[in-house]
Tab-separated table of C-alpha atoms in Angstrom:
chain	number	residue	atom	x	y	z
G	957	MET	CA	30.243	176.600	119.810
G	958	ARG	CA	29.753	175.319	123.364
G	959	ARG	CA	26.067	174.687	122.727
G	960	THR	CA	26.845	172.844	119.483
G	961	LEU	CA	29.344	170.637	121.297
G	962	ARG	CA	26.877	169.996	124.135
G	963	ASP	CA	23.969	169.213	121.806
G	964	ASN	CA	26.049	166.755	119.759
G	965	GLY	CA	28.159	165.310	122.564
G	966	ILE	CA	27.298	161.634	122.079
G	967	GLY	CA	28.008	161.628	118.345
G	968	LEU	CA	31.219	163.651	118.684
G	969	VAL	CA	32.661	161.643	121.577
G	970	PHE	CA	31.893	158.251	120.073
G	971	GLY	CA	33.089	159.419	116.661
G	972	GLY	CA	36.367	160.555	118.219
G	973	LEU	CA	36.747	157.314	120.170
G	974	PHE	CA	36.071	155.325	116.994
G	975	LEU	CA	38.868	157.124	115.110
G	976	LEU	CA	41.257	156.832	118.051
G	977	MET	CA	40.644	153.106	118.404
G	978	LEU	CA	40.864	152.544	114.647
G	979	VAL	CA	44.298	154.201	114.594
G	980	GLY	CA	45.341	152.108	117.602
G	981	GLN	CA	44.138	148.959	115.875
G	982	ALA	CA	46.124	149.870	112.761
G	983	PHE	CA	49.424	150.263	114.615
G	984	SER	CA	48.978	147.264	116.898
G	985	GLY	CA	47.824	145.150	113.967
G	986	GLN	CA	50.850	146.228	111.931
G	987	ALA	CA	53.163	145.229	114.787
G	988	GLN	CA	51.555	141.814	115.099
G	989	TYR	CA	51.584	141.313	111.321
G	990	ASN	CA	55.275	142.212	111.104
G	991	ASP	CA	56.112	139.825	113.944
G	992	GLN	CA	54.448	137.046	111.950
G	993	GLN	CA	56.252	138.116	108.786
G	994	LEU	CA	59.663	138.028	110.465
G	995	ALA	CA	58.915	134.689	112.121
G	996	SER	CA	58.086	133.159	108.734
G	997	GLY	CA	61.064	134.757	106.951
G	998	GLY	CA	59.057	137.495	105.228
G	999	GLU	CA	59.587	141.225	104.961
G	1000	PRO	CA	57.926	143.689	107.370
G	1001	VAL	CA	55.421	146.169	105.906
G	1002	SER	CA	54.871	149.875	106.454
G	1003	ILE	CA	51.771	151.263	108.147
G	1004	GLY	CA	50.491	152.421	104.754
G	1005	GLN	CA	50.900	148.958	103.272
G	1006	TYR	CA	49.209	147.356	106.259
G	1007	VAL	CA	46.098	149.575	106.370
G	1008	THR	CA	45.503	148.947	102.638
G	1009	SER	CA	45.906	145.181	103.032
G	1010	SER	CA	43.181	142.555	103.155
G	1011	SER	CA	44.392	141.503	106.615
G	1012	PHE	CA	43.534	144.901	108.109
G	1013	ALA	CA	40.293	145.192	106.131
G	1014	VAL	CA	38.887	141.876	107.303
G	1015	ASP	CA	39.709	142.616	110.949
G	1016	VAL	CA	37.825	145.924	110.716
G	1017	VAL	CA	34.714	144.966	108.762
G	1018	GLU	CA	34.090	141.670	110.553
G	1019	ASN	CA	33.344	143.724	113.668
G	1020	TRP	CA	31.266	146.284	111.798
G	1021	GLN	CA	28.959	143.689	110.294
G	1022	SER	CA	28.281	142.040	113.646
G	1023	GLU	CA	27.459	145.387	115.258
G	1024	TYR	CA	25.032	146.373	112.526
G	1025	LEU	CA	23.450	142.918	112.585
G	1026	GLN	CA	22.848	143.491	116.296
G	1027	PHE	CA	21.204	146.866	115.675
G	1028	PHE	CA	19.123	145.582	112.752
G	1029	LEU	CA	17.780	142.593	114.686
G	1030	TYR	CA	17.121	144.670	117.783
G	1031	ILE	CA	15.249	147.366	115.846
G	1032	PHE	CA	13.154	144.829	113.941
G	1033	LEU	CA	12.459	142.260	116.661
G	1034	THR	CA	11.504	144.807	119.327
G	1035	VAL	CA	8.522	145.765	117.171
G	1036	TRP	CA	7.006	142.391	118.064
G	1037	LEU	CA	8.914	141.139	121.106
G	1038	VAL	CA	8.796	142.612	124.610
G	1039	GLN	CA	10.570	142.021	127.923
G	1040	ARG	CA	8.490	142.798	130.978
G	1041	GLY	CA	10.297	145.200	133.287
G	1042	SER	CA	13.052	146.139	130.819
G	1043	PRO	CA	13.765	149.766	129.814
G	1044	GLU	CA	14.912	148.342	126.470
G	1045	SER	CA	11.392	147.070	125.753
G	1046	LYS	CA	8.257	148.998	124.897
G	1047	ASP	CA	5.082	148.561	126.919
G	1048	ILE	CA	3.635	145.066	126.884
G	1049	GLU	CA	0.362	146.349	125.402
G	1050	LYS	CA	2.095	148.016	122.427
G	1051	VAL	CA	3.256	144.880	120.617
G	1052	GLY	CA	3.234	145.412	116.853
G	1053	THR	CA	3.523	148.449	114.604
G	1054	GLU	CA	0.996	150.476	116.662
G	1055	THR	CA	-1.734	152.783	115.332
G	1056	ASP	CA	-1.250	155.830	113.092
G	1057	GLU	CA	-2.308	158.017	115.996
G	1058	GLU	CA	0.303	156.518	118.321
G	1059	GLN	CA	2.986	156.848	115.646
G	1060	LYS	CA	1.912	160.401	114.659
G	1061	VAL	CA	1.698	159.634	110.940
G	1062	GLY	CA	-0.708	160.639	108.164
G	1063	GLU	CA	-3.504	162.849	109.447
G	1064	HIS	CA	-2.118	162.516	112.975
G	1065	ALA	CA	1.242	164.099	112.087
G	1066	ARG	CA	2.206	167.234	114.021
G	1067	GLU	CA	3.520	170.514	112.654
G	1068	ASP	CA	7.079	169.533	113.536
G	1069	SER	CA	6.769	165.961	112.205
G	1070	PRO	CA	9.149	164.956	109.365
G	1071	ALA	CA	7.648	165.727	105.945
G	1072	TRP	CA	7.358	162.101	104.806
G	1073	ALA	CA	5.511	161.123	108.003
G	1074	ARG	CA	2.517	163.018	106.610
G	1075	TYR	CA	2.223	160.802	103.543
G	1076	GLN	CA	0.378	157.490	103.495
G	1077	ASP	CA	1.823	156.296	100.174
G	1078	TRP	CA	5.216	154.703	99.437
G	1079	ARG	CA	7.000	157.669	100.995
G	1080	GLY	CA	5.345	157.144	104.351
G	1081	ALA	CA	5.887	153.372	104.185
G	1082	LEU	CA	9.571	153.828	103.328
G	1083	PHE	CA	10.228	156.464	105.977
G	1084	SER	CA	8.458	154.426	108.661
G	1085	ARG	CA	10.935	151.587	108.054
G	1086	SER	CA	13.986	153.636	107.105
G	1087	LEU	CA	16.041	152.961	110.251
G	1088	GLY	CA	15.813	149.188	109.906
G	1089	ILE	CA	16.421	149.366	106.143
G	1090	VAL	CA	19.595	151.433	106.547
G	1091	MET	CA	20.938	149.271	109.394
G	1092	GLY	CA	20.185	146.104	107.435
G	1093	THR	CA	21.819	147.502	104.291
G	1094	ILE	CA	24.996	148.478	106.162
G	1095	PHE	CA	25.104	144.984	107.685
G	1096	VAL	CA	24.807	143.276	104.287
G	1097	LEU	CA	27.433	145.540	102.688
G	1098	SER	CA	29.907	145.094	105.546
G	1099	TRP	CA	29.252	141.331	105.558
G	1100	LEU	CA	30.055	141.216	101.846
G	1101	ALA	CA	33.154	143.353	102.409
G	1102	GLN	CA	34.262	140.984	105.164
G	1103	SER	CA	33.798	137.971	102.904
G	1104	VAL	CA	35.845	139.525	100.073
G	1105	ALA	CA	38.619	140.816	102.348
G	1106	GLY	CA	38.720	137.535	104.252
G	1107	TRP	CA	38.883	135.612	100.996
G	1108	ALA	CA	41.816	137.733	99.800
G	1109	ALA	CA	43.631	137.348	103.121
G	1110	TYR	CA	43.024	133.583	103.142
G	1111	ASN	CA	44.328	133.169	99.601
G	1112	SER	CA	47.377	135.246	100.462
G	1113	GLU	CA	48.154	132.770	103.236
G	1114	GLN	CA	47.501	129.868	100.869
G	1115	LEU	CA	49.991	131.229	98.325
G	1116	GLY	CA	52.517	131.894	101.091
G	1117	ASP	CA	52.230	128.224	102.082
G	1118	ARG	CA	52.567	127.185	98.389
G	1119	GLU	CA	48.963	125.993	98.285
G	1120	ASP	CA	46.311	126.663	95.659
G	1121	PRO	CA	43.957	129.635	96.199
G	1122	ILE	CA	40.229	128.962	96.459
G	1123	THR	CA	37.169	130.643	94.957
G	1124	TRP	CA	35.034	133.162	96.831
G	1125	LEU	CA	32.133	130.709	97.050
G	1126	ALA	CA	34.420	128.030	98.441
G	1127	TYR	CA	35.656	130.495	101.067
G	1128	LEU	CA	32.038	131.332	102.039
G	1129	GLY	CA	31.451	127.666	102.768
G	1130	GLY	CA	34.695	127.225	104.673
G	1131	ALA	CA	35.488	127.127	108.363
G	1132	ASP	CA	37.690	130.259	108.361
G	1133	PHE	CA	34.844	132.535	107.260
G	1134	TRP	CA	32.219	131.122	109.613
G	1135	ASN	CA	34.617	130.971	112.562
G	1136	ARG	CA	35.309	134.703	112.140
G	1137	THR	CA	31.619	135.467	111.639
G	1138	LEU	CA	29.995	133.405	114.380
G	1139	GLN	CA	32.428	134.377	117.135
G	1140	ASN	CA	31.349	137.982	116.571
G	1141	TRP	CA	27.638	137.229	116.237
G	1142	GLN	CA	27.407	135.227	119.446
G	1143	SER	CA	29.023	137.999	121.471
G	1144	GLU	CA	26.566	140.569	120.102
G	1145	MET	CA	23.550	138.390	120.925
G	1146	LEU	CA	24.857	137.889	124.466
G	1147	ALA	CA	25.418	141.635	124.947
G	1148	VAL	CA	21.939	142.637	123.734
G	1149	GLY	CA	20.165	139.962	125.745
G	1150	SER	CA	22.138	140.847	128.875
G	1151	MET	CA	21.319	144.546	128.515
G	1152	ALA	CA	17.606	143.856	128.156
G	1153	VAL	CA	17.433	141.508	131.159
G	1154	LEU	CA	19.885	143.210	133.549
G	1155	GLY	CA	18.057	146.509	133.073
G	1156	ILE	CA	15.040	144.969	134.790
G	1157	TYR	CA	16.841	144.696	138.121
G	1158	LEU	CA	19.798	147.112	137.923
G	1159	ARG	CA	19.897	150.924	137.582
G	1160	GLN	CA	22.217	153.668	136.320
G	1161	ARG	CA	21.050	157.026	137.634
G	1162	GLY	CA	20.489	159.596	134.893
G	1163	SER	CA	20.996	157.233	131.965
G	1164	PRO	CA	18.262	156.896	129.308
G	1165	GLU	CA	19.324	153.256	129.010
G	1166	SER	CA	18.171	152.650	132.586
G	1167	LYS	CA	14.864	153.004	134.394
G	1168	PRO	CA	14.618	155.696	137.078
G	1169	VAL	CA	16.286	154.390	140.234
G	1170	GLY	CA	13.011	154.175	142.164
G	1171	SER	CA	10.990	152.439	139.432
G	1172	ALA	CA	9.601	149.011	140.205
G	1173	HIS	CA	11.286	146.026	138.616
G	1174	ALA	CA	8.067	145.259	136.736
G	1175	ASP	CA	7.808	148.728	135.149
G	1176	THR	CA	8.366	148.335	131.402
G	1177	GLY	CA	9.535	150.842	128.804
G	1178	GLU	CA	10.583	153.546	131.251
G	1179	SER	CA	13.870	155.443	131.009
G	1180	GLY	CA	15.535	157.737	133.511
């Protein structure tokens, strides 16, 4: 049991923190929502009613989609883009998809390589792009979920103000949707860019996200 916990520590800790923060968001969001309800003469809602509402859903998925957009872009763009001196970048000379030998695919696969890495047909092509495909798919699905939940929440406010609801397409072209979306996207782009550049000059001993403490600033693609 101890070895299992040690070997899966990152996934378990971040999974636990995710659930803890999601529960915290639910209760704090319910409190804020009920304050707004009382201020406008409405009725407060239970925690069950709040977590199944469009207001809670849009607050959750609008963050998910921006995170997975960040991962998708980072995975895809770092195939072709490099940052000299950054541990987040691969070596300058390895721009592109690299050779089959470097990627250990086809006839260069090892005994412990994943089964589909040995194939050079559609299976090998799919597996070699599977991480980006999955991240991109989760982004698109969460983006769609955000748009639907945001649309429902917006129309709920419209009806509460005795105004006409709007269509989903009209909501997609409106300021509310893009204000929610872009304020998340810009923060993700800033975070990724900062991590790539600050890692050139700063260190965190023992972290795989940092270069070894004694590595030169110009050393690229190293992790400690």
